[in-house]
Amino acid sequence: MYDAIIIGSGLSAVSAALKLRPMKILMLDVGLSPPPPNFSSRNIYVMRREGNDLFNGLIGASYEAFQGLDGNYISPKLKGPQMRYFWECPQGVSQNNLLHFDATTSYARGGLANAWGAGVMRYTSRELERFPIFVEELNPYYDELTSHLGISGEADDLASFFGSSCNLLSPLSLSPLASSFLKKYKQKRSKNNIFVGRTRLAVLSQDYRGRPAYKPLLQDFFQGYNHSIYNPFFTVEELCSECSIDYRPGFFATRFIEQSNVVTVVAKNLSNNCEELFQAKQLFIGAGAINTSKIVLQSFNDYETKLPLLDNPVAFIPFLDISKIGKAFPENVFPGAELIVVHNDKTYSEPVQASVYGLYGPMRSDLIAELPLSLRGNISAIKYLGAALGMLQVFFPDKASPSNYLQLQKDGSLTICHAVEDKKKYLDRSSQYSIYPFLKLLQGMNYFASSYLCKFPIAGSSIHYAGSLPMKKDAQSLYETDSNGRLAQTNAVYIIDAANFPYLPSKNHSFTMMANAMRIAERAKNKNN
Amino acid sequence: MILITGASGFIGSHICLLFEKNKIPYTILKRQETQDSNREASNTISIEWPEGINLLDLSKFSSILYLTYIPICQSMSQEAIEYANLLPISLFIDRIKESNPACHLLFISSQSAISHTASKYGKIKLAAENLIKKSEVSWTILRPGLVIGASSKGLFSRISTLIRWVPIIPLVGTADNVIQPVYLSDIGNVIMKIVGSPESYAACEYNLASSPIKFHDFLRKIAISFHLKRLFLPLPKKLVYFSLLLIEHLWKNAPVTTTNLLGFLDLRIMPVEASWNALKMSPTPLGEALKGIAKEQEALNDLPFPYDLEIEAKILFKTLFSVSPSTKLIKRYLDAHQMNKSMEICDPSIKYILSHQLDIEAVELAIRPKKTILTKKLLMLTFLAEIDPITSQAMVNEKDCRFFAFASLFYFFIRSIYKKVKGHFLLWRHPKCMTP
């Protein structure tokens, strides 16, 4: 029997594992692996210029790049042929039924972090107001993770939103677009409700703990496994090499049974489709909010209850830097979120955060259909606007609503239902979801931005799933967790991923999810001892 | 046996039909990079142009009909122009001398091939004529005026398309320049006569054209032959020249170029009577020729459209990039259809659009919000083009070029407005463009 079983190998699972050492730990995971890299480690634009055929890397033998041409939005980051392992559903695992919701689940080793933006921002006291925990409880874990992951960033105007800047690595160099964005902000920094600064990224700006510094090869959208960008599986490998965990890929955990201080996990061995049982004193479920909820519902054989599901509503606001029209396409840049804008407009009840991207990562063709000219015109526009086009990805906060839920079906699948998204809420100037404060900000900085070009993808697109098993101070119901992450009516079953978030502020939740998983694991370990 | 170069062009394709009709054996010499929409014929030799000429075996050919002309764009250097258009002729001359001195070279020149021309096209044709005349091979030179005929190729087809689609026709200056059109059938008949007995026409040059006519009268006659009423708007020559210059920079294969304009402005009346008399023929009068063309065009439109996925790929790709797709790209396009079962291989709406030669760019822009299969297929081609080292350059700007960027964006902005209006008009006239 193990001391602890962890389900999953994503950000929260590995964070918990770090804290549970030196207990005897079993990590159960489906653990799909990425295919071997099919690019040499060179910039893809240089390779193409030299006449290399990049068909297999960019389009794929099964024409994976053509996904989404039907008009259904799919993140360009998930389309690459090498990213198939990320979203592939293994045989023997039932697919979810989706209604007005785009749920991305991953059975890859390292989980959803295989395609994350690597943004690692701490929650503030204000953002934790609806949580039964305080920021002081998370701070030591944030600090520990900062040293473990290697985070690039700096102490700037966002320090009051992102917390301590101790142990940060120097920031990555900025693209010309982001650099001029920051410069314009600094020149016009007069209002006290707008803050712009560097994104804190789990991307290495220098060699760190045996991992190399980031090289801008623009392969990020096409390769899932870059040693310079933190992937939780690096920690799994570390823990395995020091024999701290027993990592078992190829197992799909379906339910748990708790009896007299022993938790039994039932998992399907995907190689022979047979169920196997694993026992431990404590169970930590970190399979991602959707899969974690499924395991819990299956454990209670509950086909009636509708669990809430949160996901940050998201709006994309393209903008154009007119001074950069016709400039050469920057090939040596980081294609992720380089800057963060925090807007504390009076329209919003709390600060709303947006990431600033240059559109360097996806294939040019992914952007062609989004422009308003004829296709010939769009081809020319994408050429000359390549260095001038940016995107503001605004994340709005989300709270539980009866219309947004997930429910287990008798066939073992989940139905995930979301209210039809009313896109007008983004265009209503007085709404909590209004994009106008950001449009005004961009226009004030002399960027061209128009509400006509904004995109509002279907719910679920931000892939910030949370809130199905919320933490409560006085947790009592079957599907609530206490402030230590323990499922209310169990003795030793802990929810360590974002399923236990009672609320989703307007911020990437990954870092807090990791810190919280560490906090839960440490308290559970102490309790066990 | 006759060897024909430039067989995919306006005159060349007509001559091939004539040869077939009259059972004259012929072989097409094709440049390797050419992607002709016609099928690869068994009587085709494909060579690397022009170096491959050195390797040709000309012993079985009695005549070479030289029709190839590589279009000149403004940015081409003099060396590049000569490499593409003069070097092949000198290589042919050498090859004839080496492998078959009895072989006759029939060269199609132009009315613009005059010594004082400012047109690069005219200059290169004149240089080619001089090269041939100085050589010791047997030759004949034909100098046609503006060739008119039913086809989707050639300058005349562009002019007639413009008249058919645009209600207001811009004129260069007062457009009282005189031109001398010649009917394609007349050229065909002359060529048939010469290749039938080349020795009788050796070392002869013929001016082939009909009576002179002012350019604006010519345009009006075309409009009348299509039963259309058009307004003609004179524009200053310099404005037209600089507009064309800009268009040429933005659009690699612009339908009308500064070369066309200069050639047109420099035209002088050429004596034709002696040539027709020497050939014992007479030209078809313009009115009669235009009537014939209108009928032939109708017959062409009524032909069943040979639709398949490969032709679709070629036409759609050309709509996007103005160049033909590579064989590899076409194969990938076909494979993508095999892989994706939801992708219609023979979509009726696309077949309708292609067979009616509708403006694909305009139709797509009008129907884009409906997310039709046409948009999907065009986007597929952009993905495939992006990984192609040649066409990918159309999407990535490698050097700072602010002026052309702004000019290009302005041009495409205006063009898109026009295409949107045109697209909606086409949808109204052709509701079958949309798959239900």
Short mmCIF file of N, CA and C in Angstrom, two decimals, chain B residues 10 146-164 179 181-184 215 218-219 221-222 225-226 286 289-290 293-294 297:
data_model
loop_
_atom_site.label_atom_id
_atom_site.label_comp_id
_atom_site.label_asym_id
_atom_site.label_seq_id
_atom_site.Cartn_x
_atom_site.Cartn_y
_atom_site.Cartn_z
N PHE B 10 -1.83 32.27 -76.61
CA PHE B 10 -3.01 32.65 -77.38
C PHE B 10 -2.93 32.12 -78.82
N LEU B 146 -2.29 43.82 -83.63
CA LEU B 146 -2.97 43.34 -82.41
C LEU B 146 -3.84 42.14 -82.79
N VAL B 147 -3.46 40.97 -82.27
CA VAL B 147 -4.16 39.75 -82.68
C VAL B 147 -5.49 39.66 -81.93
N ILE B 148 -6.57 39.46 -82.69
CA ILE B 148 -7.89 39.36 -82.05
C ILE B 148 -8.45 37.97 -82.33
N GLY B 149 -9.10 37.40 -81.32
CA GLY B 149 -9.66 36.06 -81.50
C GLY B 149 -10.37 35.63 -80.24
N ALA B 150 -11.17 34.57 -80.34
CA ALA B 150 -11.92 34.07 -79.19
C ALA B 150 -11.01 33.20 -78.35
N SER B 151 -10.71 33.66 -77.15
CA SER B 151 -9.84 32.90 -76.26
C SER B 151 -9.86 33.57 -74.89
N SER B 152 -9.38 32.84 -73.91
CA SER B 152 -9.26 33.48 -72.59
C SER B 152 -7.84 34.00 -72.40
N LYS B 153 -7.03 33.90 -73.45
CA LYS B 153 -5.64 34.34 -73.34
C LYS B 153 -5.38 35.52 -74.26
N GLY B 154 -4.28 36.21 -74.03
CA GLY B 154 -3.87 37.29 -74.93
C GLY B 154 -4.44 38.64 -74.53
N LEU B 155 -3.82 39.69 -75.12
CA LEU B 155 -4.19 41.05 -74.77
C LEU B 155 -5.63 41.36 -75.18
N PHE B 156 -6.03 40.84 -76.34
CA PHE B 156 -7.38 41.13 -76.82
C PHE B 156 -8.43 40.60 -75.83
N SER B 157 -8.17 39.40 -75.30
CA SER B 157 -9.12 38.81 -74.35
C SER B 157 -9.25 39.70 -73.11
N ARG B 158 -8.13 40.30 -72.67
CA ARG B 158 -8.17 41.18 -71.50
C ARG B 158 -8.98 42.44 -71.81
N ILE B 159 -8.75 42.96 -73.03
CA ILE B 159 -9.48 44.18 -73.40
C ILE B 159 -10.97 43.86 -73.48
N SER B 160 -11.32 42.74 -74.14
CA SER B 160 -12.74 42.44 -74.31
C SER B 160 -13.39 42.09 -72.96
N THR B 161 -12.62 41.45 -72.06
CA THR B 161 -13.17 41.17 -70.72
C THR B 161 -13.45 42.47 -69.98
N LEU B 162 -12.50 43.41 -70.11
CA LEU B 162 -12.68 44.72 -69.47
C LEU B 162 -13.96 45.39 -69.98
N ILE B 163 -14.14 45.34 -71.28
CA ILE B 163 -15.33 45.98 -71.85
C ILE B 163 -16.61 45.28 -71.39
N ARG B 164 -16.53 43.96 -71.28
CA ARG B 164 -17.73 43.21 -70.86
C ARG B 164 -18.11 43.52 -69.42
N ILE B 179 -4.36 51.62 -84.48
CA ILE B 179 -3.88 50.24 -84.34
C ILE B 179 -4.31 49.44 -85.58
N PRO B 181 -5.51 45.74 -86.13
CA PRO B 181 -5.81 44.39 -85.62
C PRO B 181 -5.67 43.34 -86.72
N VAL B 182 -5.48 42.13 -86.30
CA VAL B 182 -5.46 41.03 -87.27
C VAL B 182 -6.17 39.83 -86.63
N TYR B 183 -6.96 39.18 -87.42
CA TYR B 183 -7.79 38.08 -86.92
C TYR B 183 -6.91 36.84 -86.74
N LEU B 184 -7.11 36.16 -85.63
CA LEU B 184 -6.31 34.99 -85.29
C LEU B 184 -6.37 33.92 -86.40
N PHE B 215 -7.94 53.68 -81.88
CA PHE B 215 -8.13 52.74 -80.78
C PHE B 215 -9.53 52.88 -80.16
N PHE B 218 -12.00 51.21 -82.23
CA PHE B 218 -11.84 49.75 -82.08
C PHE B 218 -12.60 49.26 -80.82
N LEU B 219 -12.42 50.00 -79.72
CA LEU B 219 -13.10 49.61 -78.47
C LEU B 219 -14.62 49.68 -78.64
N LYS B 221 -16.28 49.30 -81.34
CA LYS B 221 -16.72 48.19 -82.19
C LYS B 221 -16.83 46.90 -81.37
N ILE B 222 -15.89 46.74 -80.45
CA ILE B 222 -15.96 45.52 -79.61
C ILE B 222 -17.24 45.57 -78.77
N SER B 225 -20.14 44.71 -80.80
CA SER B 225 -20.23 43.28 -81.13
C SER B 225 -20.76 42.45 -79.95
N PHE B 226 -20.59 42.96 -78.71
CA PHE B 226 -21.16 42.28 -77.54
C PHE B 226 -22.53 42.83 -77.17
N LEU B 286 -12.41 43.91 -90.12
CA LEU B 286 -12.56 43.92 -88.66
C LEU B 286 -13.98 43.56 -88.20
N ALA B 289 -14.57 39.97 -88.53
CA ALA B 289 -13.77 39.22 -87.55
C ALA B 289 -14.42 39.27 -86.18
N LEU B 290 -14.89 40.47 -85.78
CA LEU B 290 -15.51 40.60 -84.45
C LEU B 290 -16.79 39.77 -84.34
N ILE B 293 -15.70 36.30 -83.85
CA ILE B 293 -15.19 36.09 -82.48
C ILE B 293 -16.35 35.92 -81.50
N ALA B 294 -17.39 36.77 -81.64
CA ALA B 294 -18.54 36.68 -80.73
C ALA B 294 -19.16 35.28 -80.80
N GLN B 297 -16.78 32.73 -79.27
CA GLN B 297 -16.76 32.85 -77.81
C GLN B 297 -17.97 32.12 -77.21
#
